Amino acid sequence: MTSHRWSVESPDRFGVRSLWAAAQARARESDLDILTVTAVAGVAALAAVLRIGALDSVPRPGEGRNVAQVFGVDSMGMLLDANASPLAWLQAGGYTALTDAFVRHTTAIGAAREPMVLTAAITAVLLWFLSRRMGLSRLTGAIAVAVVAVSPMALGLQIGVRPENIAMPWALAGIILLWTPRKHRRLAPDLWATVFLVIAVITAPVALLLIVTAAWLLWRRGRRRLSLMLSSLFVLGTGIGMGAAAALAGLRIAAEGPSASTWVAADPAFAAAGVLATALALFSYRLRPLAVGVLALIAIAVIPGGPGTAALILAVPPAALLIAGAIERSSRPIRIPATVLAVALAAAAVPNWIDGLRMVTTTGVNPKPMADASRWLQENLPTTPVVTDSITWVELLRAGRTPTAATRPGDCTAACAPQSWLVVTPGMRLLLPNRPDLAEAAATGEVVAVFGTGYDRVEIHRPALAGAPDTEERQARMDAGMKIADSPRVAAPNTVDQALRTGRTDPRLLTTLSALAQTRPVRVTALPPVAGEDAANQPRRQALLTAAEEPADAIAQFFTSQNGVLRPESVTTTSEGVLIRYPAGTPAGLLIPFG
């Protein structure tokens, strides 16, 4: 009987070593997976941090309407416009209501943008999973996530309060589930993919263009019955969830915002690389399904007057994946031209990205002028309806104003514009070129209060009144003021005397003060300004009065006994005298007949 000798070549020995090597390979693979997931999570967190830094950046055209929709769901429990992407606002408003975003944030725009930060982080993670389903390397997926995280174009698009940002994770999730190398598999992933794509299209109708990618993936699997069934379910679900009116309203909202050329100018390197990579990806079997969807979005984005911003929001994340994927496919094996091109693109993009990110994260809206204007409205026009842009409308309601005393431009008809008080903010000024009725009302109305300077300037306009021109009104105030200042029965310090002689005193105050001086000597101690009104060149409508050897109650009674337009808004007795205050907005023609 021959004895068996153990050696390196022994089959049993070889089997043990193979198992050990396999275990070591699995351990290394697991470590690499953990490292990659950690890196992707870190990049997604970086994307969220950068977008949090841009929460209070300047609102973009069309964003105000969406902020109001989110606030309506959050704080009023209603959809302000049920035909305009209602599912998007139910999702965003539900998040802000659960997290008290409008309570925590200083500005309404910051609160409404917080859900967009969450969707951007989810999009980053799903983008990496999509890269893995496509068979791309871990590094390629991580690079794509990093590009989306730091690109100024991606940041500017993803931070906006728009339904497309909410639809993006749903669309990516559906495409991930459909992307499989296996022809036959369980039906559940395909059904879930169909549900996610239906939600994406109902949330933002422009997401329908990504169905090209989904259809290509189904067609490539060669299962006609499955394709017909899923297509029927998709059409049925979309039709039930979104009627024709809602689809048209969603496309109208999608067309609002800057043009595609504006976003391209913000990040030309990424735009050029994205178009080039999409074109090259059409020649790759692995990248082609995603490329046809991105190509459809790019084609729609460049149509003049089309949904440029909406299409680019959906195109940017997959375009970044195509850029990284095209570089990977063209660099296997290592090819010098592709590598040099990738390095050149990175070198050209990074400086522009640094400047763009610095500008977006450091340029914001100054909330103080709007807060001061809101306080002025609460003190002077607490129940008077005012018309303003949608974001300011939300700010006024957050400050305690009732919905009946604030109107959005979309709810103001051509007949209400000339008769309404206007709060002209930066957002309102962007809207005026598209609303000639409101533009004319703002141009002909009288500016009664101004807060802030430059871009953040907020003006309050009252409706135009029939009467004498401003020059005649001011001259009449000067004539009446000089007569009172020259009267031996009226005493006043130099500052008050100057205000009387230069026509900077309210005509109601001049009329009652003249009548009071006929009955007793009076001293005008001060003409206190009202915040914001001196900047608007409005006459002083407050006065602090005292009378020699006469109780203050007698002066107070004189003013409270006035009727009509001459009756003060308030009469307050203080230790320094009697403070008289008239309502905002001086009447026209009160002094001219007596000039």
Coordinates of C-alpha atoms in Angstrom, one line a residue:
M1 CA 0.0 0.0 0.0
T2 CA 1.4 3.3 -1.1
S3 CA 1.5 6.1 1.5
H4 CA 0.3 9.5 0.5
R5 CA 2.7 12.4 0.9
W6 CA 1.6 16.0 1.4
S7 CA 3.2 18.5 -0.9
V8 CA 2.5 21.9 -2.4
E9 CA 1.2 20.2 -5.5
S10 CA -1.3 18.0 -3.5
P11 CA -4.9 18.5 -4.6
D12 CA -6.2 18.9 -1.1
R13 CA -3.4 21.4 -0.3
F14 CA -4.3 23.3 -3.5
G15 CA -8.0 23.3 -2.4
V16 CA -7.2 24.8 1.0
R17 CA -5.0 27.5 -0.6
S18 CA -7.7 28.3 -3.2
L19 CA -10.3 28.7 -0.4
W20 CA -7.9 31.0 1.5
A21 CA -7.2 33.1 -1.6
A22 CA -10.9 33.4 -2.3
A23 CA -11.6 34.5 1.2
Q24 CA -8.9 37.0 1.0
A25 CA -10.3 38.3 -2.3
R26 CA -13.8 38.6 -0.8
A27 CA -12.3 40.5 2.2
R28 CA -10.5 42.9 -0.1
E29 CA -13.7 43.4 -2.2
S30 CA -15.7 44.0 0.9
D31 CA -13.1 46.6 2.1
L32 CA -13.2 48.3 -1.2
D33 CA -17.0 48.4 -1.2
I34 CA -17.0 49.9 2.3
L35 CA -14.4 52.5 1.2
T36 CA -16.3 53.4 -1.9
V37 CA -19.7 53.7 -0.1
T38 CA -18.0 55.9 2.5
A39 CA -16.5 58.1 -0.2
V40 CA -19.8 58.4 -2.1
A41 CA -21.6 59.2 1.1
G42 CA -19.0 61.9 1.8
V43 CA -19.4 63.4 -1.6
A44 CA -23.2 63.4 -1.2
A45 CA -22.8 65.2 2.1
L46 CA -20.5 67.7 0.4
A47 CA -23.2 68.3 -2.2
A48 CA -25.7 68.9 0.6
V49 CA -23.4 71.3 2.5
L50 CA -22.8 73.4 -0.6
R51 CA -26.5 73.6 -1.3
I52 CA -27.3 74.5 2.3
G53 CA -24.8 77.4 1.9
A54 CA -26.8 78.6 -1.1
L55 CA -30.3 78.3 0.5
D56 CA -30.7 82.1 0.7
S57 CA -29.2 83.0 -2.6
V58 CA -31.2 85.2 -5.0
P59 CA -34.5 83.6 -6.2
R60 CA -34.8 82.8 -9.9
P61 CA -37.7 83.7 -12.2
G62 CA -40.6 81.4 -11.6
E63 CA -39.4 80.2 -8.3
G64 CA -41.7 82.4 -6.2
R65 CA -44.8 80.7 -7.4
N66 CA -43.4 77.4 -6.3
V67 CA -42.4 78.7 -2.9
A68 CA -46.0 79.9 -2.4
Q69 CA -47.2 76.4 -3.4
V70 CA -45.0 74.7 -0.8
F71 CA -46.1 77.2 1.8
G72 CA -49.8 76.7 0.9
V73 CA -49.4 72.9 1.6
D74 CA -47.3 73.4 4.7
S75 CA -49.1 76.2 6.5
M76 CA -52.5 76.6 4.9
G77 CA -53.3 73.0 4.2
M78 CA -54.3 73.6 0.6
L79 CA -53.0 73.7 -2.9
L80 CA -53.0 77.2 -4.2
D81 CA -53.1 75.9 -7.8
A82 CA -54.3 72.3 -8.1
N83 CA -53.4 72.2 -11.8
A84 CA -49.8 73.0 -11.4
S85 CA -47.7 70.0 -10.5
P86 CA -49.7 69.2 -7.3
L87 CA -47.8 66.0 -6.5
A88 CA -44.5 67.9 -6.3
W89 CA -45.9 70.4 -3.8
L90 CA -47.5 67.7 -1.8
Q91 CA -44.2 66.1 -1.4
A92 CA -42.2 69.3 -0.7
G93 CA -44.9 70.7 1.6
G94 CA -45.2 67.5 3.5
Y95 CA -41.5 67.5 4.2
T96 CA -41.5 71.2 5.4
A97 CA -44.5 70.5 7.5
L98 CA -43.0 67.5 9.2
T99 CA -39.7 69.3 9.8
D100 CA -41.1 72.8 10.6
A101 CA -38.8 74.2 8.0
F102 CA -40.8 77.5 7.7
V103 CA -40.4 78.0 11.5
R104 CA -36.7 77.2 11.5
H105 CA -35.6 79.3 8.6
T106 CA -35.2 83.1 8.5
T107 CA -36.4 83.4 4.9
A108 CA -39.3 81.6 3.1
I109 CA -37.0 80.8 0.1
G110 CA -34.6 79.0 2.4
A111 CA -37.3 76.9 4.0
A112 CA -38.8 75.9 0.6
R113 CA -35.4 75.0 -0.8
E114 CA -34.5 72.7 2.1
P115 CA -36.4 69.7 0.4
M116 CA -34.3 70.4 -2.7
V117 CA -31.2 69.8 -0.7
L118 CA -32.5 66.4 0.4
T119 CA -33.4 65.4 -3.2
A120 CA -30.0 66.5 -4.4
A121 CA -28.3 64.2 -1.8
I122 CA -30.6 61.3 -2.8
T123 CA -29.9 61.9 -6.4
A124 CA -26.1 61.7 -5.8
V125 CA -26.5 58.3 -4.1
L126 CA -28.8 57.0 -6.8
L127 CA -26.4 58.2 -9.5
W128 CA -23.7 56.0 -8.0
F129 CA -26.0 53.0 -7.9
L130 CA -27.0 53.6 -11.5
S131 CA -23.3 53.6 -12.5
R132 CA -22.9 50.2 -10.9
R133 CA -25.9 48.8 -12.6
M134 CA -24.5 50.0 -15.9
G135 CA -21.3 48.0 -15.2
L136 CA -19.1 51.0 -14.7
S137 CA -16.3 51.0 -12.1
R138 CA -16.6 52.3 -8.6
L139 CA -14.2 55.2 -9.4
T140 CA -16.3 56.2 -12.4
G141 CA -19.5 56.4 -10.3
A142 CA -17.7 58.4 -7.6
I143 CA -16.3 60.8 -10.1
A144 CA -19.8 61.4 -11.6
V145 CA -21.2 62.1 -8.1
A146 CA -18.3 64.5 -7.4
V147 CA -18.9 66.4 -10.6
V148 CA -22.6 66.9 -9.8
A149 CA -21.7 67.9 -6.3
V150 CA -19.4 70.8 -7.2
S151 CA -20.5 71.9 -10.6
P152 CA -22.0 75.5 -10.4
M153 CA -24.5 74.5 -13.1
A154 CA -25.7 71.5 -11.1
L155 CA -25.8 73.5 -7.9
G156 CA -27.7 76.3 -9.4
L157 CA -30.3 74.0 -11.0
Q158 CA -30.7 71.6 -8.0
I159 CA -31.2 74.3 -5.4
G160 CA -34.2 75.8 -7.2
V161 CA -37.7 75.1 -5.9
R162 CA -38.9 73.2 -9.0
P163 CA -40.9 70.0 -9.5
E164 CA -38.1 68.6 -11.7
N165 CA -35.8 68.4 -8.7
I166 CA -38.4 66.4 -6.8
A167 CA -39.0 64.1 -9.8
M168 CA -35.3 63.3 -10.4
P169 CA -34.8 60.7 -7.6
W170 CA -38.0 58.9 -8.7
A171 CA -36.8 58.8 -12.3
L172 CA -33.4 57.5 -11.4
A173 CA -34.9 54.8 -9.1
G174 CA -37.1 53.6 -12.0
I175 CA -34.2 53.5 -14.5
I176 CA -31.9 51.7 -12.0
L177 CA -34.6 48.9 -11.5
L178 CA -35.0 48.5 -15.3
W179 CA -31.3 48.4 -16.0
T180 CA -30.4 44.7 -15.8
P181 CA -28.2 42.4 -17.9
R182 CA -30.6 39.6 -17.4
K183 CA -33.4 39.0 -20.0
H184 CA -35.6 37.0 -17.6
R185 CA -36.0 37.8 -14.0
R186 CA -38.8 38.4 -11.4
L187 CA -41.5 40.8 -12.4
A188 CA -41.5 42.8 -9.1
P189 CA -38.5 45.1 -10.0
D190 CA -40.1 46.0 -13.4
L191 CA -43.4 46.8 -11.7
W192 CA -41.8 49.0 -9.1
A193 CA -39.8 50.7 -11.8
T194 CA -43.0 51.5 -13.7
V195 CA -44.5 52.9 -10.5
F196 CA -41.5 55.1 -9.9
L197 CA -41.5 56.4 -13.4
V198 CA -45.2 57.2 -13.2
I199 CA -44.6 59.2 -10.0
A200 CA -41.7 61.0 -11.7
V201 CA -43.9 62.1 -14.7
I202 CA -46.8 63.1 -12.6
T203 CA -44.4 65.1 -10.4
A204 CA -42.8 66.9 -13.4
P205 CA -44.2 66.2 -16.9
V206 CA -40.8 67.0 -18.5
A207 CA -39.6 63.7 -17.0
L208 CA -41.5 62.0 -19.8
L209 CA -38.4 62.5 -21.9
L210 CA -36.5 60.0 -19.7
I211 CA -39.0 57.4 -20.7
V212 CA -36.9 57.1 -23.9
T213 CA -34.2 55.5 -21.8
A214 CA -36.7 53.2 -20.0
A215 CA -38.2 52.1 -23.3
W216 CA -34.8 51.4 -24.8
L217 CA -33.9 49.2 -21.9
L218 CA -37.1 47.2 -22.2
W219 CA -36.7 46.9 -26.0
R220 CA -33.2 45.7 -25.6
R221 CA -34.3 42.8 -23.4
G222 CA -36.5 41.5 -26.3
R223 CA -39.5 40.6 -24.2
R224 CA -42.4 42.0 -26.2
R225 CA -45.2 40.9 -23.8
L226 CA -43.4 42.4 -20.8
S227 CA -42.8 45.6 -22.7
L228 CA -46.4 45.9 -23.8
M229 CA -47.7 45.2 -20.3
L230 CA -45.4 47.7 -18.6
S231 CA -46.1 50.3 -21.3
S232 CA -49.9 49.9 -20.7
L233 CA -49.5 50.2 -17.0
F234 CA -47.4 53.3 -17.4
V235 CA -49.9 55.0 -19.7
L236 CA -52.8 54.0 -17.5
G237 CA -51.1 55.2 -14.3
T238 CA -49.9 58.5 -15.9
G239 CA -53.3 59.2 -17.4
I240 CA -55.1 58.6 -14.1
G241 CA -52.6 60.6 -12.0
M242 CA -52.3 63.5 -14.4
G243 CA -55.0 64.9 -16.7
A244 CA -54.4 67.0 -19.8
A245 CA -55.0 70.2 -17.9
A246 CA -52.4 69.3 -15.3
A247 CA -49.9 68.3 -17.9
L248 CA -50.3 71.6 -19.7
A249 CA -50.0 73.5 -16.5
G250 CA -46.9 71.5 -15.6
L251 CA -45.3 72.3 -18.9
R252 CA -46.1 76.0 -18.5
I253 CA -44.3 76.0 -15.1
A254 CA -41.4 74.1 -16.7
A255 CA -40.9 76.9 -19.2
E256 CA -40.4 79.4 -16.5
G257 CA -36.8 80.3 -15.5
P258 CA -33.5 81.3 -17.1
S259 CA -32.8 80.1 -20.7
A260 CA -30.4 77.2 -21.3
S261 CA -27.8 79.6 -22.6
T262 CA -27.8 81.3 -19.1
W263 CA -26.9 78.0 -17.4
V264 CA -24.3 77.2 -20.1
A265 CA -22.6 80.5 -19.5
A266 CA -22.4 79.6 -15.8
D267 CA -20.5 76.4 -16.5
P268 CA -19.3 76.2 -20.1
A269 CA -16.8 73.4 -19.4
F270 CA -19.4 71.0 -18.0
A271 CA -21.9 71.9 -20.8
A272 CA -19.4 71.2 -23.5
A273 CA -18.2 68.0 -21.9
G274 CA -21.8 66.8 -21.4
V275 CA -22.8 67.3 -25.0
L276 CA -19.6 65.7 -26.3
A277 CA -19.9 62.7 -23.9
T278 CA -23.6 62.2 -24.8
A279 CA -22.7 62.1 -28.5
L280 CA -19.9 59.7 -28.0
A281 CA -22.0 57.5 -25.7
L282 CA -24.4 56.8 -28.5
F283 CA -21.6 54.5 -29.9
S284 CA -21.3 52.5 -26.7
Y285 CA -23.7 49.6 -26.1
R286 CA -23.4 50.1 -22.3
L287 CA -24.0 53.8 -22.3
R288 CA -26.4 54.2 -25.3
P289 CA -29.8 53.8 -23.4
L290 CA -28.9 56.6 -21.0
A291 CA -27.5 58.7 -23.8
V292 CA -30.7 58.7 -25.8
G293 CA -32.6 60.1 -22.9
V294 CA -30.1 62.8 -22.2
L295 CA -30.0 63.7 -25.9
A296 CA -33.8 64.1 -25.9
L297 CA -33.6 66.4 -22.8
I298 CA -30.8 68.5 -24.4
A299 CA -32.8 68.9 -27.6
I300 CA -35.8 70.2 -25.7
A301 CA -33.6 72.5 -23.6
V302 CA -32.2 74.4 -26.6
I303 CA -35.7 75.2 -28.1
P304 CA -36.2 79.0 -27.7
G305 CA -39.0 79.6 -25.2
G306 CA -39.1 75.9 -24.2
P307 CA -38.6 74.3 -20.8
G308 CA -34.8 74.9 -20.8
T309 CA -34.3 75.0 -17.1
A310 CA -36.6 72.0 -16.5
A311 CA -34.9 69.8 -19.1
L312 CA -31.4 70.7 -17.8
I313 CA -32.3 69.8 -14.2
L314 CA -33.1 66.3 -15.4
A315 CA -30.2 66.1 -17.9
V316 CA -27.3 67.2 -15.6
P317 CA -26.9 64.2 -13.3
P318 CA -27.0 61.6 -16.1
A319 CA -24.8 63.8 -18.3
A320 CA -22.2 63.8 -15.5
L321 CA -22.4 60.0 -15.5
L322 CA -22.0 59.9 -19.2
I323 CA -18.9 62.1 -19.0
A324 CA -17.3 59.8 -16.5
G325 CA -18.5 56.7 -18.3
A326 CA -17.2 57.9 -21.7
I327 CA -13.8 58.6 -20.2
E328 CA -13.7 55.1 -18.7
R329 CA -14.8 53.3 -21.9
S330 CA -12.3 55.3 -24.0
S331 CA -9.4 54.7 -21.6
R332 CA -9.6 50.9 -21.6
P333 CA -6.8 50.0 -22.2
I334 CA -5.0 53.2 -21.3
R335 CA -5.2 55.6 -24.2
I336 CA -3.2 58.8 -24.0
P337 CA -5.6 61.1 -26.0
A338 CA -8.6 60.3 -23.8
T339 CA -6.6 60.7 -20.6
V340 CA -5.1 64.0 -21.8
L341 CA -8.6 65.2 -22.8
A342 CA -9.9 64.3 -19.3
V343 CA -7.1 66.1 -17.6
A344 CA -7.5 69.2 -19.8
L345 CA -11.3 69.3 -19.1
A346 CA -10.6 69.1 -15.4
A347 CA -8.0 71.8 -15.5
A348 CA -10.3 74.1 -17.4
A349 CA -13.3 73.4 -15.2
V350 CA -11.9 73.6 -11.7
P351 CA -11.0 77.3 -11.6
N352 CA -14.4 78.2 -13.0
W353 CA -16.1 76.0 -10.5
I354 CA -14.3 77.5 -7.5
D355 CA -15.4 81.0 -8.6
G356 CA -18.9 79.9 -9.3
L357 CA -19.4 78.1 -6.0
R358 CA -18.0 81.1 -4.1
M359 CA -20.4 83.4 -5.9
V360 CA -23.5 81.3 -5.3
T361 CA -22.7 80.5 -1.7
T362 CA -21.8 84.0 -0.7
T363 CA -24.4 86.0 -2.6
G364 CA -27.8 86.1 -0.9
V365 CA -30.8 88.3 -0.3
N366 CA -30.7 90.7 2.6
P367 CA -33.8 90.0 4.7
K368 CA -33.8 93.2 6.7
P369 CA -35.5 95.5 4.1
M370 CA -38.3 93.1 3.7
A371 CA -38.6 92.7 7.5
D372 CA -38.8 96.4 7.9
A373 CA -41.4 96.7 5.1
S374 CA -43.5 94.0 6.7
R375 CA -43.3 95.8 10.1
W376 CA -44.4 99.1 8.4
L377 CA -47.3 97.4 6.8
Q378 CA -48.5 95.8 10.0
E379 CA -48.3 99.2 11.8
N380 CA -49.8 101.3 9.1
L381 CA -51.9 99.1 6.7
P382 CA -52.8 96.1 8.8
T383 CA -56.0 95.2 6.9
T384 CA -55.4 97.0 3.6
P385 CA -54.9 94.5 0.7
V386 CA -51.5 94.8 -0.9
V387 CA -50.2 93.1 -4.1
T388 CA -46.7 91.7 -4.1
D389 CA -44.6 88.8 -5.5
S390 CA -45.2 85.3 -4.3
I391 CA -42.2 85.0 -2.1
T392 CA -43.0 88.3 -0.3
W393 CA -46.6 87.1 0.0
V394 CA -45.3 84.2 1.9
E395 CA -43.1 86.4 4.1
L396 CA -46.0 88.7 4.9
L397 CA -48.2 85.8 5.9
R398 CA -45.4 84.4 8.0
A399 CA -45.2 87.7 9.8
G400 CA -48.8 87.5 10.8
R401 CA -50.7 89.2 7.9
T402 CA -54.0 87.6 7.0
P403 CA -54.4 86.1 3.6
T404 CA -57.2 88.5 2.8
A405 CA -54.8 91.5 3.2
A406 CA -52.1 90.1 0.7
T407 CA -52.5 89.2 -2.9
R408 CA -50.2 87.4 -5.3
P409 CA -49.8 88.9 -8.9
G410 CA -51.5 85.9 -10.4
D411 CA -54.6 86.6 -8.3
C412 CA -54.7 90.3 -9.2
T413 CA -56.7 91.1 -12.3
A414 CA -56.2 94.0 -14.7
A415 CA -59.0 95.8 -12.9
C416 CA -57.5 95.4 -9.4
A417 CA -53.9 96.6 -10.3
P418 CA -54.6 100.4 -10.5
Q419 CA -56.5 100.3 -7.3
S420 CA -54.1 98.3 -5.1
W421 CA -51.2 99.2 -2.9
L422 CA -48.1 97.5 -4.2
V423 CA -45.0 96.2 -2.4
V424 CA -42.3 96.4 -5.0
T425 CA -39.5 94.0 -4.2
P426 CA -36.6 92.6 -6.3
G427 CA -38.9 89.7 -7.2
M428 CA -41.7 92.0 -8.1
R429 CA -39.4 94.1 -10.4
L430 CA -38.5 91.0 -12.3
L431 CA -42.2 90.3 -12.8
L432 CA -43.3 93.7 -13.9
P433 CA -42.1 93.4 -17.6
N434 CA -44.5 90.5 -18.0
R435 CA -47.4 92.4 -16.3
P436 CA -48.0 95.7 -18.0
D437 CA -51.0 96.5 -15.8
L438 CA -48.9 96.2 -12.6
A439 CA -46.0 98.0 -14.2
E440 CA -48.2 101.0 -15.0
A441 CA -49.6 101.0 -11.5
A442 CA -46.1 101.0 -10.1
A443 CA -45.0 103.8 -12.4
T444 CA -48.0 106.1 -11.7
G445 CA -48.5 105.3 -7.9
E446 CA -46.9 107.3 -5.2
V447 CA -43.9 105.8 -3.2
V448 CA -44.8 106.2 0.4
A449 CA -42.0 104.1 2.0
V450 CA -38.6 102.8 1.0
F451 CA -36.5 100.2 2.8
G452 CA -32.9 99.2 1.8
T453 CA -30.8 100.2 -1.1
G454 CA -29.6 98.7 -4.4
Y455 CA -30.9 95.3 -5.4
D456 CA -32.6 94.6 -2.0
R457 CA -34.6 97.9 -2.1
V458 CA -38.2 97.5 -1.2
E459 CA -40.8 100.2 -2.0
I460 CA -44.4 100.6 -1.0
H461 CA -46.6 102.3 -3.6
R462 CA -50.1 103.6 -3.0
P463 CA -52.6 103.8 -5.9
A464 CA -52.4 107.0 -8.0
L465 CA -54.9 109.7 -6.8
A466 CA -56.5 112.3 -9.0
G467 CA -55.4 115.7 -7.9
A468 CA -52.7 118.4 -8.4
P469 CA -49.2 117.5 -9.5
D470 CA -46.5 116.8 -6.8
T471 CA -44.9 120.1 -7.4
E472 CA -48.1 122.0 -6.6
E473 CA -48.8 119.9 -3.6
R474 CA -45.3 120.6 -2.2
Q475 CA -45.6 124.3 -2.9
A476 CA -49.0 124.4 -1.1
R477 CA -47.4 122.6 1.9
M478 CA -44.5 125.1 1.9
D479 CA -46.9 128.1 1.8
A480 CA -49.0 126.8 4.7
G481 CA -45.9 125.7 6.7
M482 CA -44.3 129.2 6.4
K483 CA -47.4 130.8 7.7
I484 CA -47.5 128.5 10.7
A485 CA -43.7 128.9 11.3
D486 CA -44.1 132.8 11.2
S487 CA -47.1 132.7 13.6
P488 CA -46.2 134.2 17.0
R489 CA -48.5 131.6 18.6
V490 CA -46.4 128.7 17.4
A491 CA -43.0 127.9 18.9
A492 CA -40.7 125.3 17.4
P493 CA -37.0 124.3 17.4
N494 CA -34.9 124.8 14.3
T495 CA -35.4 121.3 13.0
V496 CA -39.2 121.6 13.1
D497 CA -39.1 125.1 11.7
Q498 CA -37.0 123.9 8.7
A499 CA -39.4 121.0 8.1
L500 CA -42.4 123.4 8.1
R501 CA -40.8 125.9 5.7
T502 CA -39.6 123.3 3.2
G503 CA -42.9 121.5 2.7
R504 CA -42.0 118.4 4.6
T505 CA -45.1 118.4 6.9
D506 CA -48.3 116.5 6.3
P507 CA -51.2 118.7 5.0
R508 CA -53.6 117.2 7.6
L509 CA -51.2 118.2 10.4
L510 CA -50.7 121.7 9.0
T511 CA -54.5 122.2 8.7
T512 CA -55.3 121.1 12.3
L513 CA -52.2 122.8 13.7
S514 CA -53.2 126.1 12.1
A515 CA -56.7 125.8 13.7
L516 CA -55.2 124.9 17.1
A517 CA -52.9 127.9 17.0
Q518 CA -55.9 130.2 16.6
T519 CA -57.3 129.1 20.0
R520 CA -54.1 128.9 22.1
P521 CA -50.3 129.1 22.0
V522 CA -48.8 125.8 21.0
R523 CA -45.3 124.4 20.8
V524 CA -44.3 121.8 18.2
T525 CA -41.6 119.9 20.0
A526 CA -40.8 117.5 17.2
L527 CA -41.9 116.0 14.0
P528 CA -40.8 112.4 14.5
P529 CA -40.1 110.5 11.2
V530 CA -41.7 107.2 10.4
A531 CA -39.2 104.5 9.3
G532 CA -38.9 104.3 5.6
E533 CA -40.9 107.4 4.8
D534 CA -38.1 110.0 4.7
A535 CA -36.3 107.9 2.0
A536 CA -39.5 108.2 0.0
N537 CA -39.6 112.0 0.4
Q538 CA -42.9 111.7 2.3
P539 CA -44.0 114.6 4.6
R540 CA -43.8 114.0 8.3
R541 CA -47.2 112.8 9.6
Q542 CA -46.3 112.7 13.3
A543 CA -46.0 115.6 15.7
L544 CA -45.2 116.0 19.4
L545 CA -47.1 119.0 20.8
T546 CA -47.3 120.9 24.1
A547 CA -49.3 123.9 25.3
A548 CA -48.2 126.4 27.9
E549 CA -50.2 126.3 31.1
E550 CA -52.8 123.9 29.7
P551 CA -53.2 120.2 30.4
A552 CA -52.2 117.8 27.6
D553 CA -55.7 116.3 27.7
A554 CA -57.1 119.5 26.2
I555 CA -54.8 119.2 23.1
A556 CA -55.6 115.5 22.8
Q557 CA -59.4 116.2 22.9
F558 CA -59.0 118.9 20.2
F559 CA -57.5 116.3 17.8
T560 CA -59.8 113.5 18.7
S561 CA -62.8 115.7 18.0
Q562 CA -61.7 116.1 14.3
N563 CA -63.7 114.3 11.7
G564 CA -63.2 112.8 8.3
V565 CA -59.8 113.1 6.7
L566 CA -58.5 115.3 9.5
R567 CA -59.0 112.7 12.2
P568 CA -55.7 111.3 13.4
E569 CA -54.9 107.6 13.4
S570 CA -53.8 107.8 17.0
V571 CA -53.5 110.4 19.7
T572 CA -51.1 109.4 22.6
T573 CA -50.4 111.4 25.8
T574 CA -46.8 111.1 26.9
S575 CA -44.6 112.7 29.6
E576 CA -43.2 114.9 26.8
G577 CA -46.5 116.0 25.4
V578 CA -49.2 114.7 23.0
L579 CA -48.1 112.6 20.0
I580 CA -50.3 112.9 17.0
R581 CA -50.1 110.4 14.2
Y582 CA -52.0 110.4 10.9
P583 CA -52.6 107.5 8.6
A584 CA -50.1 106.6 5.8
G585 CA -50.6 108.4 2.5
T586 CA -51.2 112.1 2.4
P587 CA -54.5 113.2 0.7
A588 CA -54.2 115.2 -2.5
G589 CA -55.5 118.7 -2.9
L590 CA -56.2 119.4 0.7
L591 CA -54.3 122.7 1.0
I592 CA -54.4 124.0 -2.6
P593 CA -57.9 125.6 -2.4
F594 CA -56.7 127.6 0.6
G595 CA -53.3 128.5 -0.8

